[in-house]
Amino acid sequence: MTSLSPYADMSPVAQAAYRARAAAADIAPLPRAAKDDALLAIADALEVRTKEIVEANAEDIAKARAAGTSESIIDRLTLTPERVRAIASDVRDVVALPDPVGEVVRGSTLPNGIDLRQVRVPLGVVGIIYEARPNVTVDAAALCLKSGNAVLLRGSSSAYHSNTALVRVLRDAVGGAGLPADAIQLVPGESRDSVRELMRARGLVDVLIPRGGASLIRTVVEESTVPVIETGTGNCHVYVDADADLDMAVEILINSKAQRPSVCNAAETLLVHADIAEAFLPRALDALAEAGVTVHGDEHVQTYGEKSHATVLPATPEDWETEYLSYDIAAAVVDSLDKAVEHIRLWTSGHTEAIVTTSQQAARRFTQLVDSTTVAVNASTRFTDGGQFGFGAEIGISTQKLHARGPMGLPELTSTKYIVTGDGHTR
Amino acid sequence: MTSLSPYADMSPVAQAAYRARAAAADIAPLPRAAKDDALLAIADALEVRTKEIVEANAEDIAKARAAGTSESIIDRLTLTPERVRAIASDVRDVVALPDPVGEVVRGSTLPNGIDLRQVRVPLGVVGIIYEARPNVTVDAAALCLKSGNAVLLRGSSSAYHSNTALVRVLRDAVGGAGLPADAIQLVPGESRDSVRELMRARGLVDVLIPRGGASLIRTVVEESTVPVIETGTGNCHVYVDADADLDMAVEILINSKAQRPSVCNAAETLLVHADIAEAFLPRALDALAEAGVTVHGDEHVQTYGEKSHATVLPATPEDWETEYLSYDIAAAVVDSLDKAVEHIRLWTSGHTEAIVTTSQQAARRFTQLVDSTTVAVNASTRFTDGGQFGFGAEIGISTQKLHARGPMGLPELTSTKYIVTGDGHTR
């Protein structure tokens, strides 16, 4: 029997992917205890080797400062001993999560006596393409390891030294625990070419998860032949129905918009039923102004601007589709719940939409007609989050419909296979 | 409030997709009864208008004959009154299947009192690109309608008249039942350009499912920016373990290979443990010869060819990766179960692999280590099928790991959304 290796003349990226595949095959059948031991070893190693990590991080920060990077990005890049301890603690939280692998999703005995079971299995090799924050390196590796997957990490070049140090610590710990270190790898090469190669590694890499800005995600979605899970863009809406409790509506609006405007589950557009506009909008605009939010309103909203302390800029069509990620919100008055739904369908990125209403019928119709990862009734858009949903850590929030939708926890990092058991059954 | 239509200068394909999106929004919230009524109307209409369908089909057949098409392909293309009745009967079977939409997949009350439910929803617009057989037109439309999806059908040009007539009947029936006819559409244009446009319609089409030959599927997988579910290629293996029951092994081998060699769950490679080769291979080769199967064997297998009635051609590396879909099988002797797994991992398309063994440990190790859609223990590879699994009709067999793996029934044509219900909850 002859065997041909399809990897005879491998590039560094293909080599990494091929080694990841081999490691994936080794860790897929491991019992939970073996994976948890490796995760505990990772957490310990992060604490023991904090100095090495922080020193590597200092190189990235010096480089970023020299390049005139903004302080907010430098803050996201920075690793302090406290932050490394927090990352180690997050890894221990992953240890506590149940292992999805081996879960029997469906099972039955067929009429012919065959036993059929659908069982969760790891996806195999998961590629993560991400920006700035080096904590993602450890979070993603821990979640992939727990779910029996090998991971190829492609962080940004701005975090190169930090990621290199972190992955060295992770690999040493995994190897020390008796598992294949190749289950965790940094994708070699700092250029865009290595990203491109990763996106074309169909058959070697089972899924790519881009985490970062809209342009990164768009590039990966359009150019990848490897299946992609799209994450993150959130043009979220808060719709205040004619039958809303106004106090509740103001609280939910301000929380959705201003509690943390830079994240994907923050609200970006307010829609108000015309019947309640006069009672609600002056209060809402004042509250938004107090929270430091600039309103980009349609003509109807603008008329209330003059009666409140708020600045209301005229909204352009771009405002309806913008994910501000800042203290800005678009606002429009709609004639009915169905008009609100129509607006949302046209402009949403499909992340999270909330309705505030006391009407059971309105809540039911809104949740039926709005097709986003999450529809909230009388609750802030900010709840769309793996931690809030009780899934433990999350690898991202999928805004696509295939495979996973909404916050992705460990089960979303698995596939399934069928096991058919017979006694010599034939057709 | 201004609204911008992104579809101002639409091509015919984009127009179809846009109309499908609108129809999808209308049918997504429909209760089961409304969808079942439309399906029954379809079944009735197919029977009432059989003559119109068969006449249109005759045009395709005449064209195919004139082009010198092989009789086996003409047979797959042919619609007789009996076949149309059978297709109508398949539609009534879909009526009997449970509606996946609205199923609560997970649900809990979070510590803060929020009610969280994950609910099945339609995918939206499903594109099917398929070859020859016009029955797929009706099967796919029925499954998509039942699961609340709109469908864009892109059949082969060889079935153009048949598909046009069928879709006309389907649309009339759906419209007559009060549902939007645009939920079922033939993709306009017979050229490859319309396929290409469909593959780039990300945002309009939610998923593409190619059904057909390997080259069609490869093209769609590589060129589509719309998420794809890869179906069908089946390089399936039967591994006869050292501890196999030999009678059972022969039966499973012959059933897997020869019961219907042209389908994706037929076996294409036989692997035999060296310890049992002398006892098993002569019998297996005789049985294969009797079933009309040509064996492509490695050197070890060839030595048994001389001692049996079988023709054993020398296997080349290509044989290990070939999906013959004919009365041919590749065969090799392996030194251990782990070597069998290694061979499978290297060459399989990941569809179905079977082990024949009396050893519980061997069965357990094989099912753990082999990562294909289906792993069969003491059962024919031919059981990997939606009907056999009790899923009712199937839209295809996914050989990818994301979203769906193995036979795809109605639940695989859905996504989910989260519904978060609070009493004014904020973070």
CSV table of C-alpha atoms in Angstrom, one decimal, chain A:
chain,number,residue,atom,x,y,z
A,1,MET,CA,0.0,0.0,0.0
A,2,THR,CA,1.4,3.3,-1.1
A,3,SER,CA,0.6,6.5,0.6
A,4,LEU,CA,1.0,9.9,-1.0
A,5,SER,CA,1.5,12.9,1.3
A,6,PRO,CA,-0.4,15.9,-0.1
A,7,TYR,CA,1.9,18.1,2.0
A,8,ALA,CA,5.2,17.4,0.3
A,9,ASP,CA,6.3,21.0,-0.3
A,10,MET,CA,4.7,22.8,2.6
A,11,SER,CA,4.7,26.5,3.3
A,12,PRO,CA,5.1,27.5,6.9
A,13,VAL,CA,1.4,28.1,7.3
A,14,ALA,CA,0.5,24.7,5.7
A,15,GLN,CA,3.0,23.0,7.9
A,16,ALA,CA,1.4,24.6,11.0
A,17,ALA,CA,-2.0,23.5,9.8
A,18,TYR,CA,-0.9,20.0,9.1
A,19,ARG,CA,0.7,19.7,12.5
A,20,ALA,CA,-2.5,21.1,14.0
A,21,ARG,CA,-4.5,18.4,12.2
A,22,ALA,CA,-2.3,15.7,13.7
A,23,ALA,CA,-2.6,17.2,17.1
A,24,ALA,CA,-6.4,17.6,16.7
A,25,ALA,CA,-6.7,13.8,15.9
A,26,ASP,CA,-4.8,13.1,19.2
A,27,ILE,CA,-6.8,15.4,21.4
A,28,ALA,CA,-10.3,14.7,20.0
A,29,PRO,CA,-10.8,11.4,21.8
A,30,LEU,CA,-9.3,12.6,25.1
A,31,PRO,CA,-11.5,12.4,28.2
A,32,ARG,CA,-12.4,15.6,30.0
A,33,ALA,CA,-9.9,15.0,32.9
A,34,ALA,CA,-6.9,15.1,30.5
A,35,LYS,CA,-8.0,18.3,29.0
A,36,ASP,CA,-8.8,19.9,32.3
A,37,ASP,CA,-5.4,19.0,33.7
A,38,ALA,CA,-3.8,20.7,30.7
A,39,LEU,CA,-5.9,23.8,31.3
A,40,LEU,CA,-4.9,23.9,35.0
A,41,ALA,CA,-1.3,23.6,33.9
A,42,ILE,CA,-1.9,26.6,31.6
A,43,ALA,CA,-3.4,28.7,34.3
A,44,ASP,CA,-0.5,27.9,36.7
A,45,ALA,CA,2.1,28.6,34.0
A,46,LEU,CA,0.6,32.0,33.2
A,47,GLU,CA,1.0,33.0,36.8
A,48,VAL,CA,4.5,31.5,37.2
A,49,ARG,CA,5.8,33.1,34.0
A,50,THR,CA,4.0,36.5,34.3
A,51,LYS,CA,7.3,38.4,34.2
A,52,GLU,CA,8.3,36.9,30.8
A,53,ILE,CA,4.9,37.7,29.4
A,54,VAL,CA,4.8,41.3,30.7
A,55,GLU,CA,8.3,41.9,29.4
A,56,ALA,CA,7.4,40.7,25.9
A,57,ASN,CA,4.3,42.9,26.1
A,58,ALA,CA,6.4,45.9,26.9
A,59,GLU,CA,8.2,45.5,23.6
A,60,ASP,CA,4.8,45.7,21.7
A,61,ILE,CA,3.8,48.7,23.8
A,62,ALA,CA,7.0,50.5,23.1
A,63,LYS,CA,6.6,49.8,19.4
A,64,ALA,CA,3.0,51.0,19.5
A,65,ARG,CA,3.9,54.2,21.3
A,66,ALA,CA,6.7,54.9,18.8
A,67,ALA,CA,4.1,54.5,16.0
A,68,GLY,CA,1.8,57.1,17.7
A,69,THR,CA,-0.9,54.5,18.5
A,70,SER,CA,-3.9,56.0,20.4
A,71,GLU,CA,-3.9,55.4,24.2
A,72,SER,CA,-7.2,53.5,24.0
A,73,ILE,CA,-5.7,50.9,21.7
A,74,ILE,CA,-2.5,50.8,23.8
A,75,ASP,CA,-4.7,50.2,26.9
A,76,ARG,CA,-6.3,47.2,25.1
A,77,LEU,CA,-2.9,45.9,24.2
A,78,THR,CA,-1.4,46.2,27.7
A,79,LEU,CA,-0.8,43.2,29.9
A,80,THR,CA,-0.1,43.9,33.6
A,81,PRO,CA,0.6,41.3,36.2
A,82,GLU,CA,-3.0,41.8,37.4
A,83,ARG,CA,-4.3,41.3,33.9
A,84,VAL,CA,-2.3,38.1,33.4
A,85,ARG,CA,-3.7,36.8,36.7
A,86,ALA,CA,-7.2,37.6,35.5
A,87,ILE,CA,-6.5,35.7,32.3
A,88,ALA,CA,-5.3,32.7,34.3
A,89,SER,CA,-8.5,32.9,36.4
A,90,ASP,CA,-10.6,32.9,33.2
A,91,VAL,CA,-8.8,29.7,32.1
A,92,ARG,CA,-9.8,28.1,35.5
A,93,ASP,CA,-13.4,29.1,34.8
A,94,VAL,CA,-13.2,27.1,31.5
A,95,VAL,CA,-12.0,24.1,33.5
A,96,ALA,CA,-15.3,24.3,35.4
A,97,LEU,CA,-17.5,24.3,32.3
A,98,PRO,CA,-18.9,20.9,31.1
A,99,ASP,CA,-17.1,19.1,28.2
A,100,PRO,CA,-19.4,19.2,25.2
A,101,VAL,CA,-17.6,16.3,23.5
A,102,GLY,CA,-19.3,13.0,23.7
A,103,GLU,CA,-22.7,14.5,24.5
A,104,VAL,CA,-25.5,12.4,22.8
A,105,VAL,CA,-27.5,15.0,21.0
A,106,ARG,CA,-30.1,12.5,19.6
A,107,GLY,CA,-30.5,8.8,19.9
A,108,SER,CA,-33.1,6.2,18.9
A,109,THR,CA,-33.5,2.6,18.0
A,110,LEU,CA,-34.6,2.3,14.4
A,111,PRO,CA,-37.5,0.0,13.4
A,112,ASN,CA,-35.0,-2.5,12.1
A,113,GLY,CA,-33.2,-2.7,15.5
A,114,ILE,CA,-30.2,-0.5,14.6
A,115,ASP,CA,-29.1,1.8,17.4
A,116,LEU,CA,-28.6,5.3,16.1
A,117,ARG,CA,-26.8,8.0,18.2
A,118,GLN,CA,-25.7,11.5,17.2
A,119,VAL,CA,-22.7,12.4,19.3
A,120,ARG,CA,-20.8,15.7,19.7
A,121,VAL,CA,-17.3,15.7,18.3
A,122,PRO,CA,-14.7,18.5,18.1
A,123,LEU,CA,-14.6,20.5,14.9
A,124,GLY,CA,-10.9,19.7,14.4
A,125,VAL,CA,-8.7,22.7,13.6
A,126,VAL,CA,-10.1,26.1,14.4
A,127,GLY,CA,-8.5,29.2,13.0
A,128,ILE,CA,-8.9,32.5,14.9
A,129,ILE,CA,-8.0,35.8,13.2
A,130,TYR,CA,-8.1,38.6,15.7
A,131,GLU,CA,-6.9,42.1,16.5
A,132,ALA,CA,-5.1,43.9,19.3
A,133,ARG,CA,-6.1,42.3,22.6
A,134,PRO,CA,-3.7,39.5,23.6
A,135,ASN,CA,-6.1,38.0,26.2
A,136,VAL,CA,-8.0,36.6,23.2
A,137,THR,CA,-4.9,34.4,22.6
A,138,VAL,CA,-5.4,32.6,25.8
A,139,ASP,CA,-9.2,32.7,25.9
A,140,ALA,CA,-9.5,31.2,22.4
A,141,ALA,CA,-6.8,28.5,23.1
A,142,ALA,CA,-8.5,27.5,26.3
A,143,LEU,CA,-12.0,27.1,24.8
A,144,CYS,CA,-10.6,25.2,21.8
A,145,LEU,CA,-8.6,22.9,24.0
A,146,LYS,CA,-11.6,22.2,26.3
A,147,SER,CA,-13.7,21.3,23.2
A,148,GLY,CA,-11.0,19.0,21.9
A,149,ASN,CA,-10.0,21.3,19.0
A,150,ALA,CA,-6.5,22.4,17.8
A,151,VAL,CA,-6.3,26.1,17.3
A,152,LEU,CA,-4.3,28.2,14.9
A,153,LEU,CA,-4.0,31.7,16.3
A,154,ARG,CA,-3.4,34.7,14.0
A,155,GLY,CA,-3.2,37.8,16.1
A,156,SER,CA,-2.3,41.3,14.9
A,157,SER,CA,1.3,42.2,14.3
A,158,SER,CA,1.0,44.9,17.0
A,159,ALA,CA,0.7,42.2,19.6
A,160,TYR,CA,3.4,39.9,18.1
A,161,HIS,CA,5.8,39.8,21.0
A,162,SER,CA,3.0,39.4,23.5
A,163,ASN,CA,1.3,36.6,21.6
A,164,THR,CA,4.6,34.8,20.9
A,165,ALA,CA,5.3,34.8,24.7
A,166,LEU,CA,1.8,33.7,25.6
A,167,VAL,CA,1.8,30.9,23.1
A,168,ARG,CA,5.2,29.7,24.2
A,169,VAL,CA,3.8,29.5,27.8
A,170,LEU,CA,0.7,27.7,26.6
A,171,ARG,CA,2.5,25.2,24.5
A,172,ASP,CA,5.0,24.4,27.3
A,173,ALA,CA,2.2,23.8,29.7
A,174,VAL,CA,0.2,21.6,27.3
A,175,GLY,CA,3.3,19.6,26.4
A,176,GLY,CA,4.2,19.3,30.1
A,177,ALA,CA,0.7,17.9,30.8
A,178,GLY,CA,1.4,15.2,28.2
A,179,LEU,CA,-0.8,16.6,25.4
A,180,PRO,CA,0.5,17.6,21.9
A,181,ALA,CA,1.9,21.2,22.1
A,182,ASP,CA,0.9,21.5,18.4
A,183,ALA,CA,-2.7,21.8,19.5
A,184,ILE,CA,-1.9,25.5,20.1
A,185,GLN,CA,0.0,27.4,17.5
A,186,LEU,CA,0.6,30.9,16.4
A,187,VAL,CA,0.3,31.2,12.6
A,188,PRO,CA,3.8,31.9,11.3
A,189,GLY,CA,4.5,35.1,9.4
A,190,GLU,CA,3.4,38.6,10.2
A,191,SER,CA,2.4,39.6,6.6
A,192,ARG,CA,-1.1,39.6,5.1
A,193,ASP,CA,0.0,36.6,3.0
A,194,SER,CA,-0.2,34.3,5.9
A,195,VAL,CA,-3.8,35.3,6.6
A,196,ARG,CA,-4.6,34.7,2.9
A,197,GLU,CA,-3.0,31.3,3.0
A,198,LEU,CA,-5.0,30.4,6.2
A,199,MET,CA,-8.2,31.5,4.4
A,200,ARG,CA,-7.5,29.1,1.5
A,201,ALA,CA,-6.5,26.1,3.7
A,202,ARG,CA,-9.8,24.3,3.1
A,203,GLY,CA,-9.5,20.7,4.1
A,204,LEU,CA,-6.7,21.5,6.6
A,205,VAL,CA,-8.6,24.1,8.7
A,206,ASP,CA,-12.2,23.3,9.6
A,207,VAL,CA,-13.5,26.7,10.5
A,208,LEU,CA,-12.2,30.3,10.6
A,209,ILE,CA,-13.5,32.7,13.2
A,210,PRO,CA,-12.6,36.3,12.6
A,211,ARG,CA,-12.8,38.6,15.6
A,212,GLY,CA,-12.3,42.3,15.1
A,213,GLY,CA,-13.4,45.2,13.0
A,214,ALA,CA,-15.9,45.1,10.2
A,215,SER,CA,-13.3,45.3,7.5
A,216,LEU,CA,-11.4,42.3,8.8
A,217,ILE,CA,-14.6,40.3,9.0
A,218,ARG,CA,-15.7,41.3,5.5
A,219,THR,CA,-12.3,40.3,4.0
A,220,VAL,CA,-12.4,36.9,5.7
A,221,VAL,CA,-16.0,36.3,4.7
A,222,GLU,CA,-15.4,37.2,1.0
A,223,GLU,CA,-12.0,35.6,0.5
A,224,SER,CA,-12.1,32.4,2.6
A,225,THR,CA,-12.7,29.0,1.1
A,226,VAL,CA,-12.5,27.6,4.6
A,227,PRO,CA,-16.0,27.8,6.2
A,228,VAL,CA,-16.3,31.0,8.3
A,229,ILE,CA,-18.3,32.0,11.3
A,230,GLU,CA,-19.1,35.7,11.0
A,231,THR,CA,-19.0,37.6,14.3
A,232,GLY,CA,-19.7,40.7,15.8
A,233,THR,CA,-21.1,43.6,13.9
A,234,GLY,CA,-24.0,45.0,15.9
A,235,ASN,CA,-26.3,47.7,14.6
A,236,CYS,CA,-28.8,47.0,17.5
A,237,HIS,CA,-32.2,48.7,17.8
A,238,VAL,CA,-34.4,49.6,20.7
A,239,TYR,CA,-38.0,50.0,19.8
A,240,VAL,CA,-40.3,51.8,22.2
A,241,ASP,CA,-43.9,50.6,21.5
A,242,ALA,CA,-47.1,52.6,21.9
A,243,ASP,CA,-47.8,50.6,25.1
A,244,ALA,CA,-44.4,51.0,26.7
A,245,ASP,CA,-43.8,51.8,30.3
A,246,LEU,CA,-42.0,55.0,29.9
A,247,ASP,CA,-39.7,54.8,32.9
A,248,MET,CA,-38.7,51.3,31.9
A,249,ALA,CA,-38.1,52.5,28.3
A,250,VAL,CA,-35.8,55.3,29.4
A,251,GLU,CA,-33.8,52.9,31.6
A,252,ILE,CA,-33.5,50.3,28.9
A,253,LEU,CA,-32.6,52.9,26.3
A,254,ILE,CA,-29.8,54.4,28.4
A,255,ASN,CA,-28.4,51.1,29.5
A,256,SER,CA,-28.5,49.7,25.9
A,257,LYS,CA,-26.7,52.8,24.5
A,258,ALA,CA,-24.5,54.2,27.2
A,259,GLN,CA,-23.5,51.5,29.7
A,260,ARG,CA,-20.6,50.5,27.3
A,261,PRO,CA,-20.9,52.0,23.9
A,262,SER,CA,-17.9,50.4,22.4
A,263,VAL,CA,-19.2,46.8,22.3
A,264,CYS,CA,-21.3,45.0,19.7
A,265,ASN,CA,-24.4,44.6,21.8
A,266,ALA,CA,-24.8,48.4,22.5
A,267,ALA,CA,-27.8,50.0,20.9
A,268,GLU,CA,-27.2,52.2,17.8
A,269,THR,CA,-30.8,53.2,16.8
A,270,LEU,CA,-33.9,54.2,18.7
A,271,LEU,CA,-37.3,53.7,17.1
A,272,VAL,CA,-40.3,55.3,18.8
A,273,HIS,CA,-44.0,54.6,18.0
A,274,ALA,CA,-45.7,57.8,16.9
A,275,ASP,CA,-48.5,57.5,19.4
A,276,ILE,CA,-46.0,57.8,22.3
A,277,ALA,CA,-43.5,60.1,20.7
A,278,GLU,CA,-44.7,63.2,22.4
A,279,ALA,CA,-44.8,61.6,25.9
A,280,PHE,CA,-41.5,59.7,25.5
A,281,LEU,CA,-39.1,61.6,23.2
A,282,PRO,CA,-38.5,64.8,25.4
A,283,ARG,CA,-37.7,62.5,28.4
A,284,ALA,CA,-35.6,60.2,26.3
A,285,LEU,CA,-33.6,63.0,24.7
A,286,ASP,CA,-32.9,64.6,28.0
A,287,ALA,CA,-31.7,61.3,29.4
A,288,LEU,CA,-29.5,60.7,26.4
A,289,ALA,CA,-28.1,64.2,26.7
A,290,GLU,CA,-27.3,63.6,30.3
A,291,ALA,CA,-25.5,60.4,29.4
A,292,GLY,CA,-23.5,62.3,26.9
A,293,VAL,CA,-25.1,60.8,23.8
A,294,THR,CA,-25.5,62.7,20.6
A,295,VAL,CA,-28.8,62.0,18.7
A,296,HIS,CA,-29.0,61.7,15.0
A,297,GLY,CA,-32.8,62.1,14.4
A,298,ASP,CA,-35.2,62.0,11.6
A,299,GLU,CA,-37.4,65.2,11.0
A,300,HIS,CA,-39.9,64.1,13.6
A,301,VAL,CA,-37.3,63.5,16.3
A,302,GLN,CA,-35.7,66.8,15.4
A,303,THR,CA,-38.9,68.7,16.4
A,304,TYR,CA,-38.5,67.3,19.9
A,305,GLY,CA,-34.8,68.3,20.0
A,306,GLU,CA,-35.8,71.9,20.1
A,307,LYS,CA,-38.0,71.2,23.2
A,308,SER,CA,-35.3,69.4,25.2
A,309,HIS,CA,-31.7,69.9,26.3
A,310,ALA,CA,-30.5,67.4,23.7
A,311,THR,CA,-28.5,68.1,20.6
A,312,VAL,CA,-30.3,66.4,17.7
A,313,LEU,CA,-28.4,66.3,14.4
A,314,PRO,CA,-30.3,65.5,11.3
A,315,ALA,CA,-30.0,61.8,10.4
A,316,THR,CA,-28.8,60.7,7.0
A,317,PRO,CA,-29.5,57.3,5.5
A,318,GLU,CA,-25.9,56.3,6.6
A,319,ASP,CA,-27.0,56.8,10.2
A,320,TRP,CA,-29.5,54.0,9.9
A,321,GLU,CA,-26.9,51.5,9.0
A,322,THR,CA,-24.0,52.8,11.2
A,323,GLU,CA,-22.6,50.9,14.1
A,324,TYR,CA,-21.3,54.0,15.9
A,325,LEU,CA,-19.6,52.2,18.9
A,326,SER,CA,-19.6,55.6,20.4
A,327,TYR,CA,-21.9,58.0,22.4
A,328,ASP,CA,-24.1,58.5,19.3
A,329,ILE,CA,-27.5,57.1,18.5
A,330,ALA,CA,-29.8,57.3,15.4
A,331,ALA,CA,-33.5,57.9,16.2
A,332,ALA,CA,-36.7,57.8,14.2
A,333,VAL,CA,-40.4,57.9,14.8
A,334,VAL,CA,-42.4,55.0,13.2
A,335,ASP,CA,-46.1,54.8,12.6
A,336,SER,CA,-46.6,51.3,13.9
A,337,LEU,CA,-44.9,48.2,15.2
A,338,ASP,CA,-44.8,46.8,11.7
A,339,LYS,CA,-43.0,49.9,10.4
A,340,ALA,CA,-40.5,49.4,13.2
A,341,VAL,CA,-40.0,45.8,12.0
A,342,GLU,CA,-39.6,47.0,8.4
A,343,HIS,CA,-37.0,49.6,9.4
A,344,ILE,CA,-35.1,46.9,11.4
A,345,ARG,CA,-35.2,44.3,8.6
A,346,LEU,CA,-33.8,46.9,6.2
A,347,TRP,CA,-31.0,48.2,8.3
A,348,THR,CA,-30.0,45.7,11.0
A,349,SER,CA,-26.9,43.7,11.1
A,350,GLY,CA,-29.0,41.0,12.7
A,351,HIS,CA,-27.4,41.1,16.2
A,352,THR,CA,-29.9,42.2,18.8
A,353,GLU,CA,-33.1,44.2,18.8
A,354,ALA,CA,-35.2,45.1,21.9
A,355,ILE,CA,-38.9,46.0,22.3
A,356,VAL,CA,-40.2,47.9,25.3
A,357,THR,CA,-43.9,47.2,25.7
A,358,THR,CA,-46.6,46.2,28.1
A,359,SER,CA,-48.6,44.6,25.4
A,360,GLN,CA,-48.4,40.8,25.1
A,361,GLN,CA,-49.5,40.9,21.5
A,362,ALA,CA,-46.9,43.5,20.6
A,363,ALA,CA,-44.2,41.5,22.3
A,364,ARG,CA,-45.3,38.3,20.5
A,365,ARG,CA,-45.5,39.9,17.1
A,366,PHE,CA,-42.1,41.6,17.5
A,367,THR,CA,-40.3,38.4,18.5
A,368,GLN,CA,-42.0,36.5,15.7
A,369,LEU,CA,-41.2,39.1,12.9
A,370,VAL,CA,-37.7,40.3,13.9
A,371,ASP,CA,-35.1,37.8,12.8
A,372,SER,CA,-31.9,38.6,14.6
A,373,THR,CA,-29.6,36.5,16.8
A,374,THR,CA,-31.4,37.9,19.9
A,375,VAL,CA,-34.7,39.6,20.4
A,376,ALA,CA,-35.2,41.2,23.8
A,377,VAL,CA,-38.5,42.0,25.4
A,378,ASN,CA,-38.3,44.6,28.2
A,379,ALA,CA,-34.6,44.0,28.6
A,380,SER,CA,-31.4,45.8,27.5
A,381,THR,CA,-29.7,44.8,24.3
A,382,ARG,CA,-26.5,44.4,26.5
A,383,PHE,CA,-27.6,41.0,27.7
A,384,THR,CA,-26.6,39.3,24.4
A,385,ASP,CA,-23.4,37.8,25.8
A,386,GLY,CA,-22.1,34.3,26.5
A,387,GLY,CA,-21.4,35.2,30.1
A,388,GLN,CA,-24.8,36.7,30.7
A,389,PHE,CA,-26.5,33.8,29.0
A,390,GLY,CA,-24.8,31.4,31.4
A,391,PHE,CA,-22.6,29.8,28.7
A,392,GLY,CA,-19.4,30.6,30.5
A,393,ALA,CA,-16.7,32.1,28.3
A,394,GLU,CA,-17.6,32.9,24.7
A,395,ILE,CA,-15.5,32.6,21.5
A,396,GLY,CA,-17.5,35.4,19.9
A,397,ILE,CA,-21.1,36.3,18.9
A,398,SER,CA,-22.1,34.8,15.6
A,399,THR,CA,-24.3,37.1,13.4
A,400,GLN,CA,-24.8,34.5,10.7
A,401,LYS,CA,-27.5,31.8,10.5
A,402,LEU,CA,-25.4,28.8,9.7
A,403,HIS,CA,-24.0,26.5,12.5
A,404,ALA,CA,-24.1,29.0,15.3
A,405,ARG,CA,-26.1,32.1,15.9
A,406,GLY,CA,-25.6,34.5,18.8
A,407,PRO,CA,-23.1,34.0,21.7
A,408,MET,CA,-21.0,30.9,21.0
A,409,GLY,CA,-19.9,28.8,23.8
A,410,LEU,CA,-18.2,25.4,23.9
A,411,PRO,CA,-21.0,23.4,22.1
A,412,GLU,CA,-20.7,25.8,19.1
A,413,LEU,CA,-17.1,24.7,18.8
A,414,THR,CA,-18.2,21.1,18.1
A,415,SER,CA,-19.8,19.2,15.2
A,416,THR,CA,-21.5,15.8,15.5
A,417,LYS,CA,-21.2,12.4,14.0
A,418,TYR,CA,-23.7,9.5,13.8
A,419,ILE,CA,-22.8,6.1,15.3
A,420,VAL,CA,-24.9,3.3,13.8
A,421,THR,CA,-24.7,0.0,15.6
A,422,GLY,CA,-26.2,-3.2,14.3
A,423,ASP,CA,-25.8,-6.9,14.4
A,424,GLY,CA,-24.9,-7.5,10.8
A,425,HIS,CA,-27.6,-5.2,9.4
A,426,THR,CA,-27.9,-4.8,5.6
A,427,ARG,CA,-30.4,-3.1,3.3
